[in-house]
mmCIF file of C-alpha atoms in Angstrom:
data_model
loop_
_atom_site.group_PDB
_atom_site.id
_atom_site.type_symbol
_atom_site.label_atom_id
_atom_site.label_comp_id
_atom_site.label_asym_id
_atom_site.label_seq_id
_atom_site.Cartn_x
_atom_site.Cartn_y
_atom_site.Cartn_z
ATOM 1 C CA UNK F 1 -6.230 65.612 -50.532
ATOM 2 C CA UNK F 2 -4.005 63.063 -50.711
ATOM 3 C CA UNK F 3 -1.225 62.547 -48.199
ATOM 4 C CA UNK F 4 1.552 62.563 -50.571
ATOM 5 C CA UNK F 5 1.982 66.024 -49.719
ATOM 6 C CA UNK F 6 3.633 65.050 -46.150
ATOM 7 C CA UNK F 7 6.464 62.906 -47.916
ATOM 8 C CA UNK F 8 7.647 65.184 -50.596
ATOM 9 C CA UNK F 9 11.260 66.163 -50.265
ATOM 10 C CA UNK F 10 12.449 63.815 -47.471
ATOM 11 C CA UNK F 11 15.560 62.826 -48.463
ATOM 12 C CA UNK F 12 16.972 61.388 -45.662
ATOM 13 C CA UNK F 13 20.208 60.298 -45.078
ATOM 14 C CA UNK F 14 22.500 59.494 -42.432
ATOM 15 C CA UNK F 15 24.678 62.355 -42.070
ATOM 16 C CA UNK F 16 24.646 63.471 -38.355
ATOM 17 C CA UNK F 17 24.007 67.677 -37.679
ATOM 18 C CA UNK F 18 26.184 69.912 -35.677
ATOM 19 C CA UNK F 19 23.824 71.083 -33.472
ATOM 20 C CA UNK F 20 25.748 74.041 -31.950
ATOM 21 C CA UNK F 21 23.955 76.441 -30.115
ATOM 22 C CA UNK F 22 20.275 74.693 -30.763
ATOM 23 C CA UNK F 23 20.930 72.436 -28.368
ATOM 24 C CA UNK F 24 22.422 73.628 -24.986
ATOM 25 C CA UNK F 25 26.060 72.222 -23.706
ATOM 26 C CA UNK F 26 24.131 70.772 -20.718
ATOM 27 C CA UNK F 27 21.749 68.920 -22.922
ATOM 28 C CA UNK F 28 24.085 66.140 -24.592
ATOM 29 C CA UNK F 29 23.009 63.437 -26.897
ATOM 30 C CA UNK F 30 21.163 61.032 -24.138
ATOM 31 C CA UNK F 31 21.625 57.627 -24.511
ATOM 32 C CA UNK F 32 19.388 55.829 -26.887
ATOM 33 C CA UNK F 33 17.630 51.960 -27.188
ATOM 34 C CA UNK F 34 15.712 50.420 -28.747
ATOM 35 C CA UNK F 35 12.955 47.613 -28.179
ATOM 36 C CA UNK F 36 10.050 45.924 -29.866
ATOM 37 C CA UNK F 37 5.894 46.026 -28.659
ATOM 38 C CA UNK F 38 3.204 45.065 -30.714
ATOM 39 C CA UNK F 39 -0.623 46.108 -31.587
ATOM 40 C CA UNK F 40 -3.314 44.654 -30.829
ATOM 41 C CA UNK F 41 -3.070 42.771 -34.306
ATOM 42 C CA UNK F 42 0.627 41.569 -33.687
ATOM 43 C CA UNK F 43 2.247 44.026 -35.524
ATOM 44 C CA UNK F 44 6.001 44.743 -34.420
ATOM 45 C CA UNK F 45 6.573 48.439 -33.425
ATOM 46 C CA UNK F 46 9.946 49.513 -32.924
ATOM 47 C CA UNK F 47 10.598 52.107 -29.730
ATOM 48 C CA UNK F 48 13.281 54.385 -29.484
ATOM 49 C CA UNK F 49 13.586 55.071 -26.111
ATOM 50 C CA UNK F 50 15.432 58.567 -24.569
ATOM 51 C CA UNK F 51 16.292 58.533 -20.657
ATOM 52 C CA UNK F 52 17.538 61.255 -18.496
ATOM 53 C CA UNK F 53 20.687 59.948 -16.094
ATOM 54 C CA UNK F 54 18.978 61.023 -13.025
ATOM 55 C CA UNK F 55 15.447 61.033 -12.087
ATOM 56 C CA UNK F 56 12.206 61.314 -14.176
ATOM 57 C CA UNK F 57 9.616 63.966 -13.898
ATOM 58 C CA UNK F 58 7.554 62.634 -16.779
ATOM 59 C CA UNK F 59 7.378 60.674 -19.894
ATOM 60 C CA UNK F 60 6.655 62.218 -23.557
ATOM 61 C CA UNK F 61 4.722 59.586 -26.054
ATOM 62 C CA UNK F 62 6.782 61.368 -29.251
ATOM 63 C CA UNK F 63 5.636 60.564 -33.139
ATOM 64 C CA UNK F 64 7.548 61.617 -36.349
ATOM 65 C CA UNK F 65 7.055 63.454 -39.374
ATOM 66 C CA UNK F 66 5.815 61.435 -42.432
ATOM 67 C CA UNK F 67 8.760 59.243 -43.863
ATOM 68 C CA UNK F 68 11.605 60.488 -40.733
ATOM 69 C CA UNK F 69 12.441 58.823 -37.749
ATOM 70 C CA UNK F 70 12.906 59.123 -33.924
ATOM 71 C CA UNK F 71 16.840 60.196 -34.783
ATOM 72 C CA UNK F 72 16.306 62.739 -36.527
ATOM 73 C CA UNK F 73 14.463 65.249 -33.925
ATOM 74 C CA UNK F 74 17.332 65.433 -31.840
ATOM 75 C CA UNK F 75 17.099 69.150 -31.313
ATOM 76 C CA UNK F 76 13.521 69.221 -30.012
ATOM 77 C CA UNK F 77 14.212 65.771 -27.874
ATOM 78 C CA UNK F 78 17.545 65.951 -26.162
ATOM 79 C CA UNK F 79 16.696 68.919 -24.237
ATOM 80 C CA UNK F 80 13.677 67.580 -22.860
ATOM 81 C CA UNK F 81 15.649 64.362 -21.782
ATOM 82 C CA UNK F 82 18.136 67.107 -19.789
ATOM 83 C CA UNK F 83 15.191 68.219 -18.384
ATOM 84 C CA UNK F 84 14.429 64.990 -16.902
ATOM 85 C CA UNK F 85 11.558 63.736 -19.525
ATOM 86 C CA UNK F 86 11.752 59.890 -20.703
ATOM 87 C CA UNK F 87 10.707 60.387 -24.529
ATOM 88 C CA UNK F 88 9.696 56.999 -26.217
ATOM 89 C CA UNK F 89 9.281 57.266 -29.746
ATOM 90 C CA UNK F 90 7.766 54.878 -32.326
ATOM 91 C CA UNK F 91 8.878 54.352 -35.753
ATOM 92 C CA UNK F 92 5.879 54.640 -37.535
ATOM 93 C CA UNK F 93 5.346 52.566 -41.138
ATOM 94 C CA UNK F 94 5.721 55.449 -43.013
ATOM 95 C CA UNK F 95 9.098 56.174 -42.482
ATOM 96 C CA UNK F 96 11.584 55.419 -45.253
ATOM 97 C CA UNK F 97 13.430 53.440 -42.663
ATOM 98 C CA UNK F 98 10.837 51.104 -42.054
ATOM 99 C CA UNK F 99 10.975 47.799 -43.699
ATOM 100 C CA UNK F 100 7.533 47.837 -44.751
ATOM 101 C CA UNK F 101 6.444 51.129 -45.345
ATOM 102 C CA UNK F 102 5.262 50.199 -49.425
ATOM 103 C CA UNK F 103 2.755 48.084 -47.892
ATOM 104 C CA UNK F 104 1.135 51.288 -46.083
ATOM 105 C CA UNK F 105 -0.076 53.438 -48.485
ATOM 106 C CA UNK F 106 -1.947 56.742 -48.468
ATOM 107 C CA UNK F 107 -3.857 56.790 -45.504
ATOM 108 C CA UNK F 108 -3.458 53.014 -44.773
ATOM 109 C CA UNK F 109 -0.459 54.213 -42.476
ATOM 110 C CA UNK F 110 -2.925 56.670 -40.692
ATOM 111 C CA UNK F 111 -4.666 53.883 -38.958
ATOM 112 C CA UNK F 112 -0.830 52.416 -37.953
ATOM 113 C CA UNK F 113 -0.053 55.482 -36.459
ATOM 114 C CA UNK F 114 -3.090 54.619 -34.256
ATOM 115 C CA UNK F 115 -2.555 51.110 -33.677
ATOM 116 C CA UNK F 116 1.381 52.342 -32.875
ATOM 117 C CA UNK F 117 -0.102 54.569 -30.344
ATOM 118 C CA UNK F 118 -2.477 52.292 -28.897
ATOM 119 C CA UNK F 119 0.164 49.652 -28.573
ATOM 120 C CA UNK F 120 2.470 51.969 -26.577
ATOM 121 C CA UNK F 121 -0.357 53.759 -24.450
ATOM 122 C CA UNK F 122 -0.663 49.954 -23.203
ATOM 123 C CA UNK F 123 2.661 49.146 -22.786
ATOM 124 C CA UNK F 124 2.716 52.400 -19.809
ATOM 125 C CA UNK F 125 0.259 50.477 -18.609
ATOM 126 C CA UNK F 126 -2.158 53.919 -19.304
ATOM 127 C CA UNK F 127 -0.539 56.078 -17.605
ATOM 128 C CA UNK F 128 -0.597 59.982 -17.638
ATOM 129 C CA UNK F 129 2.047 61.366 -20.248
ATOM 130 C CA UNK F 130 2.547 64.411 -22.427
ATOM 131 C CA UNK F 131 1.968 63.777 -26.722
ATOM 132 C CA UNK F 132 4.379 65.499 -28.536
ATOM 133 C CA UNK F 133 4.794 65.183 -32.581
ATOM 134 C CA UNK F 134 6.234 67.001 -35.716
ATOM 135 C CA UNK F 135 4.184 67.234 -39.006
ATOM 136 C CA UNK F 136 2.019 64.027 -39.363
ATOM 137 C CA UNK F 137 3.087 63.743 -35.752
ATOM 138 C CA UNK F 138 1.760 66.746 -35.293
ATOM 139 C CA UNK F 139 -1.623 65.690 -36.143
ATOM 140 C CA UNK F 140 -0.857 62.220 -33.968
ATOM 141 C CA UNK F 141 -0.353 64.015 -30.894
ATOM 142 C CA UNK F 142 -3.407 65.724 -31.339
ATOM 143 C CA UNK F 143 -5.345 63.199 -31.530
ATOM 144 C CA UNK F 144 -3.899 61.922 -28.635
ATOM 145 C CA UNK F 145 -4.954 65.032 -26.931
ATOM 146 C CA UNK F 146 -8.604 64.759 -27.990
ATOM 147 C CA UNK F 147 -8.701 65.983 -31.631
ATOM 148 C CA UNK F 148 -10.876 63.542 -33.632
ATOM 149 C CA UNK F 149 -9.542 62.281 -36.955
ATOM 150 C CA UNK F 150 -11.825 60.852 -39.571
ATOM 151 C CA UNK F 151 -12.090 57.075 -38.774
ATOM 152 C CA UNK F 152 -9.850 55.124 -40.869
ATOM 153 C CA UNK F 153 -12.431 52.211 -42.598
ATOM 154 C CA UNK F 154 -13.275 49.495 -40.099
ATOM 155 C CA UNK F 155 -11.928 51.703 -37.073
ATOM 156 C CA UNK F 156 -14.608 51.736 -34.204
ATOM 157 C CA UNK F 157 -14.173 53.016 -30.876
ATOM 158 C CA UNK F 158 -11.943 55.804 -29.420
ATOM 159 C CA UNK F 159 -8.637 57.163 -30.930
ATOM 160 C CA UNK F 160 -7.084 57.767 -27.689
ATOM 161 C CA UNK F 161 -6.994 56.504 -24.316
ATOM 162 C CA UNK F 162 -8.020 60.100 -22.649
ATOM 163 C CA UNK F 163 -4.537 59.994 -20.660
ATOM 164 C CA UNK F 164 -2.205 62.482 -22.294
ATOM 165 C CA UNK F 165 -2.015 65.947 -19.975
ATOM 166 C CA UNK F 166 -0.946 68.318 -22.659
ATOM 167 C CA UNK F 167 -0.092 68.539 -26.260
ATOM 168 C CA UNK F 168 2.916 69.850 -27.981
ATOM 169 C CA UNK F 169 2.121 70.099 -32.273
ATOM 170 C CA UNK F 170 5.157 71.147 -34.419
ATOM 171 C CA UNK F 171 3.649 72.782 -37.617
ATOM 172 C CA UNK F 172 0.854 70.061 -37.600
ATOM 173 C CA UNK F 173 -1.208 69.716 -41.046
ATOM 174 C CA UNK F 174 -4.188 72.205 -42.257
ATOM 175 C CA UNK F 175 -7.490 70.994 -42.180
ATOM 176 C CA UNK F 176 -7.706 68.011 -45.096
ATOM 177 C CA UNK F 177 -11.206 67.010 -45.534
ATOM 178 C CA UNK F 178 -10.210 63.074 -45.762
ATOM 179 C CA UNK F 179 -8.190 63.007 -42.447
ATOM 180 C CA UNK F 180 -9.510 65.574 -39.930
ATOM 181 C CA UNK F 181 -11.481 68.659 -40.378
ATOM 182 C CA UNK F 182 -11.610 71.982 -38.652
ATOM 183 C CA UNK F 183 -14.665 70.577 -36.407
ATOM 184 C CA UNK F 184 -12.436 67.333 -35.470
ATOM 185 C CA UNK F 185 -9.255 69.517 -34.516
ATOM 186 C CA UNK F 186 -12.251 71.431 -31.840
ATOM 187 C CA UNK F 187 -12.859 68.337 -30.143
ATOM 188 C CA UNK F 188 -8.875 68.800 -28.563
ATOM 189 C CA UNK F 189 -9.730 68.532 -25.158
ATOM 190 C CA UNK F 190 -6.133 69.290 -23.242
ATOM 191 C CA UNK F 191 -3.895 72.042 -23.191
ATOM 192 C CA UNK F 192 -1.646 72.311 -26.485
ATOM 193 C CA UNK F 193 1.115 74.460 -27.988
ATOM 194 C CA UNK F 194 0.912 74.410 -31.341
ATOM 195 C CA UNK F 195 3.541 75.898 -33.707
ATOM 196 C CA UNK F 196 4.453 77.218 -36.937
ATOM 197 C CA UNK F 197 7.001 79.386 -38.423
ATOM 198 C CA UNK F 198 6.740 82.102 -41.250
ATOM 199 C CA UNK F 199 8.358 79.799 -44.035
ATOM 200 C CA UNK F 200 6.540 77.242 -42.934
ATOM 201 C CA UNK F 201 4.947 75.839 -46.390
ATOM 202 C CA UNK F 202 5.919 72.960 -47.809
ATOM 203 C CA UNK F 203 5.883 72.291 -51.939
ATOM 204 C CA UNK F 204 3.055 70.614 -53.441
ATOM 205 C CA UNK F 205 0.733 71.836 -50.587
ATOM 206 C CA UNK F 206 -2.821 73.749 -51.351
ATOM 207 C CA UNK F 207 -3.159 75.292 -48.489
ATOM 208 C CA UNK F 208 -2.706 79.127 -48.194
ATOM 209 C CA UNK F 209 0.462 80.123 -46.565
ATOM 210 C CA UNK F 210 2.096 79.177 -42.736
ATOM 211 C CA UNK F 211 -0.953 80.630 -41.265
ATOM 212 C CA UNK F 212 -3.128 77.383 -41.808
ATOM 213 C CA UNK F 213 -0.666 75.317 -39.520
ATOM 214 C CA UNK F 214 -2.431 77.046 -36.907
ATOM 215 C CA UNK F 215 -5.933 75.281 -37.697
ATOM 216 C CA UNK F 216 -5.556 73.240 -34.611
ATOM 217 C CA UNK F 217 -5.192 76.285 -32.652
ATOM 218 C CA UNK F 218 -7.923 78.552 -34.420
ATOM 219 C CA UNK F 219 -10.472 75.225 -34.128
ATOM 220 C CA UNK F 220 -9.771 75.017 -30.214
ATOM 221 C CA UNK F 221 -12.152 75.931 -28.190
ATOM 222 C CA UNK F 222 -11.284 78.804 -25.853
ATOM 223 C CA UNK F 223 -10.578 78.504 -22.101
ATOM 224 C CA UNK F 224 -8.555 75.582 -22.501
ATOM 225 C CA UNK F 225 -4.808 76.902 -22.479
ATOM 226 C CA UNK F 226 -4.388 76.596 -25.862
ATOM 227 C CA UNK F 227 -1.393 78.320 -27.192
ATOM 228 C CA UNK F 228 -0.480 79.193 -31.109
ATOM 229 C CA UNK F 229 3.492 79.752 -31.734
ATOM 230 C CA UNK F 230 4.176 81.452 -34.466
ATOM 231 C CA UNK F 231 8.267 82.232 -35.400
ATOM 232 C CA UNK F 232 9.921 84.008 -38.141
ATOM 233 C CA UNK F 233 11.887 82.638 -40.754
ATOM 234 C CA UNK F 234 11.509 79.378 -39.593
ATOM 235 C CA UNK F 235 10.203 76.336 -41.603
ATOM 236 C CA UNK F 236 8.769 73.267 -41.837
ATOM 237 C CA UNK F 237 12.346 71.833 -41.149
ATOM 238 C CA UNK F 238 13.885 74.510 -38.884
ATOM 239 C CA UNK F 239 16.391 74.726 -42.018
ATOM 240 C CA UNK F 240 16.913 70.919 -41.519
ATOM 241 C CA UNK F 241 17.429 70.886 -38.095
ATOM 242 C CA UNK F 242 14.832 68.085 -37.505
ATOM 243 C CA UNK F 243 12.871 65.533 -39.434
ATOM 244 C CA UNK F 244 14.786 65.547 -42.606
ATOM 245 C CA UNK F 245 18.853 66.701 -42.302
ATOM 246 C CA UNK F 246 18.983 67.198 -46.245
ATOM 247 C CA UNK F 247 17.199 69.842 -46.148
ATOM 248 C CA UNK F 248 19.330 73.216 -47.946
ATOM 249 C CA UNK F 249 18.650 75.114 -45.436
ATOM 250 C CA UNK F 250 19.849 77.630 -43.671
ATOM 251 C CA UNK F 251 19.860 76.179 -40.460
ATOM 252 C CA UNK F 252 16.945 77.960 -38.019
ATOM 253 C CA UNK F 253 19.078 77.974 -35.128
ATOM 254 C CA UNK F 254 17.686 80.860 -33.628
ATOM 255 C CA UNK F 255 14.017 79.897 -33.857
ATOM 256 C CA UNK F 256 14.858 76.354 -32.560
ATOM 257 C CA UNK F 257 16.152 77.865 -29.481
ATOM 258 C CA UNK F 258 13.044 79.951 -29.188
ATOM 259 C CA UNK F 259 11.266 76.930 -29.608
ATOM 260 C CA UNK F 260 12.845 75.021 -26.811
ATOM 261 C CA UNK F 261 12.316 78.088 -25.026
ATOM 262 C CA UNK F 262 8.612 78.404 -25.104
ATOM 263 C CA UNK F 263 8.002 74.470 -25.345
ATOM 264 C CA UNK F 264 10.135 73.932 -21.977
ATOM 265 C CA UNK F 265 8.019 76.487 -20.100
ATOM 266 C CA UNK F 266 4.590 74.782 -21.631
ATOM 267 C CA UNK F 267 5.807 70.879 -20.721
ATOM 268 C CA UNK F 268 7.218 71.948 -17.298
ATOM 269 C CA UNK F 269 3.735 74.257 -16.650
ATOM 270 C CA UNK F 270 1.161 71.328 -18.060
ATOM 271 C CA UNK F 271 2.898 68.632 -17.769
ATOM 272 C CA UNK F 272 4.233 68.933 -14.347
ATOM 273 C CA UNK F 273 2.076 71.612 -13.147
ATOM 274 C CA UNK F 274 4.795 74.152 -12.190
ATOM 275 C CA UNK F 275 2.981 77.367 -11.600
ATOM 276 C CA UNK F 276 6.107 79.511 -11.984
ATOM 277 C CA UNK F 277 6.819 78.213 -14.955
ATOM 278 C CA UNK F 278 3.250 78.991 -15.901
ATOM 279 C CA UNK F 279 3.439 82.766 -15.394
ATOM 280 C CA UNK F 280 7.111 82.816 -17.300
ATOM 281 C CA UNK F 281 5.160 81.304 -20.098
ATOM 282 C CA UNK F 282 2.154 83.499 -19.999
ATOM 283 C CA UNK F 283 4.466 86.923 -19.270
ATOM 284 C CA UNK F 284 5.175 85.595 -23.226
ATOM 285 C CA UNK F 285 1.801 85.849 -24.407
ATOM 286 C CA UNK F 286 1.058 88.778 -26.927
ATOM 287 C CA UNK F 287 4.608 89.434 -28.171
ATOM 288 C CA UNK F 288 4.834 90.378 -31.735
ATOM 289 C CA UNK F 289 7.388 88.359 -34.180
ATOM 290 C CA UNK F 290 9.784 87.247 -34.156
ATOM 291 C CA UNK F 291 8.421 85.094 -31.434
ATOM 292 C CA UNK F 292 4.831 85.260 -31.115
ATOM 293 C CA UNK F 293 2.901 83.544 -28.500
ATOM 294 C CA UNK F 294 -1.022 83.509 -28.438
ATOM 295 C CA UNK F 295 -3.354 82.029 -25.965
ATOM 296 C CA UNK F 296 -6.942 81.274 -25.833
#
């Protein structure tokens, strides 16, 4: 299948969201900037870089949707920042707001999103972090975690550096014979949340409803604090609370808080190893919808 699917209706623009109650008074906007690495081939990679005012307990490696941006994921980010997490976020060369995304095509911009990786894995000089990511960046963080992608042509060698702690997949991609199968997504080798919601499927994709977002999950092998999140009514977009703001809607302000929820209590348990925050999260587990948390 062709990745095509993964850009249809973005239509992003530049209007900003009234985040409300998704995002908590204590977690305002955190202050944003912006610098340059490269890969190992030269490439520029812009960084958007989100740092808590006081000190921090960890650092998130954070990739995008297909054709969005680091900006637009504010709902899922700034409350990690509050929480003292330093979230640094590439802009990958499929994103309409990258100057040369027509020169990535099709699953040309697969291998960038490795190379971007790559590049910023080095640039933390290797150290431990969690992988977070939303769609495509879903399937990025993955990987990050362990999941094995089918090589891109002329890729050798690993797709990771073995570093990340945990995983955190918002509605990642199904299966897709040409980018990772069911047997790659069971070489994960980390603890991972992964998530989907019950409107969860996007147009133009031949897949068979929400349920095969979870194909990361089912593949995982058990024993490995994995964790499938499943919430109703809740989309690809939230309702266009993240990755692409044009979305009609309505907004999923209810499952995004319910998101934060469960994702705070995974990051804080995995990431920083806080055992009560451990047996909050797994007091969750076996809940029917509209918040549905599995473990294996």
């Amino acid at each position: 299948m062709s990745l095509s699917f993964s850009r249809r209706g973005f239509a992003l623009g530049a209007a900003g969201l009234s985040l409300g109650a998704v995002v908590p008074a204590w977690a305002a906007a955190p202050a944003m900037r912006k610098f340059t690495i490269a890969t190992s081939a030269g490439r520029a990679v812009e960084i958007s870089e989100f740092a808590p005012v006081g000190p921090v307990v960890g650092t998130v490696l954070f990739s995008h949707g297909a054709a969005s941006a680091p900006q637009f994921y504010g709902p899922v980010i700034w409350p990690l920042v509050a929480a003292g997490w330093r979230i640094l976020a590439p802009l990958h060369v499929d994103s309409r707001l990258h100057p040369d995304t027509a020169k990535f095509a099709g699953l040309a911009s697969w291998q960038a999103r490795l190379e971007d990786m790559a590049a910023l894995t080095a640039h933390i000089g290797h150290k431990p972090y969690v992988a977070m990511g939303h769609s495509y960046g879903g399937l990025t963080a993955l990987v990050m975690g362990g999941a094995q992608s089918v090589a891109p042509k002329g890729w050798s060698g690993p797709q990771s550096d073995g570093k990340a702690k945990a995983v955190i997949a918002l509605s990642p991609p199904p299966a897709i014979p040409v980018l990772i199968t069911r047997e790659g997504y069971g070489k994960l080798s980390v603890p991972a949340l992964v998530q989907t919601g019950t409107l969860d499927v996007m147009p133009g994709m031949k897949i068979d409803g929400w349920q095969a977002h979870l194909d990361a999950y089912e593949a995982a092998q058990a024993g490995g604090h994995r964790y499938g999140l499943v919430l109703s009514d809740v989309s690809h977009y939230f309702g266009g609370l993240i990755c692409d703001p044009q979305q009609k809607g309505p907004l999923a302000t209810k499952g995004m808080e319910d998101a934060n929820r469960v994702l705070g209590l995974f990051i804080a348990a995995y990431g920083r190893g806080d055992g009560r925050a451990l047996a909050l999260l797994d007091k969750q587990v076996g809940g029917d919808l509209p918040v549905r948390l599995m473990r294996k």
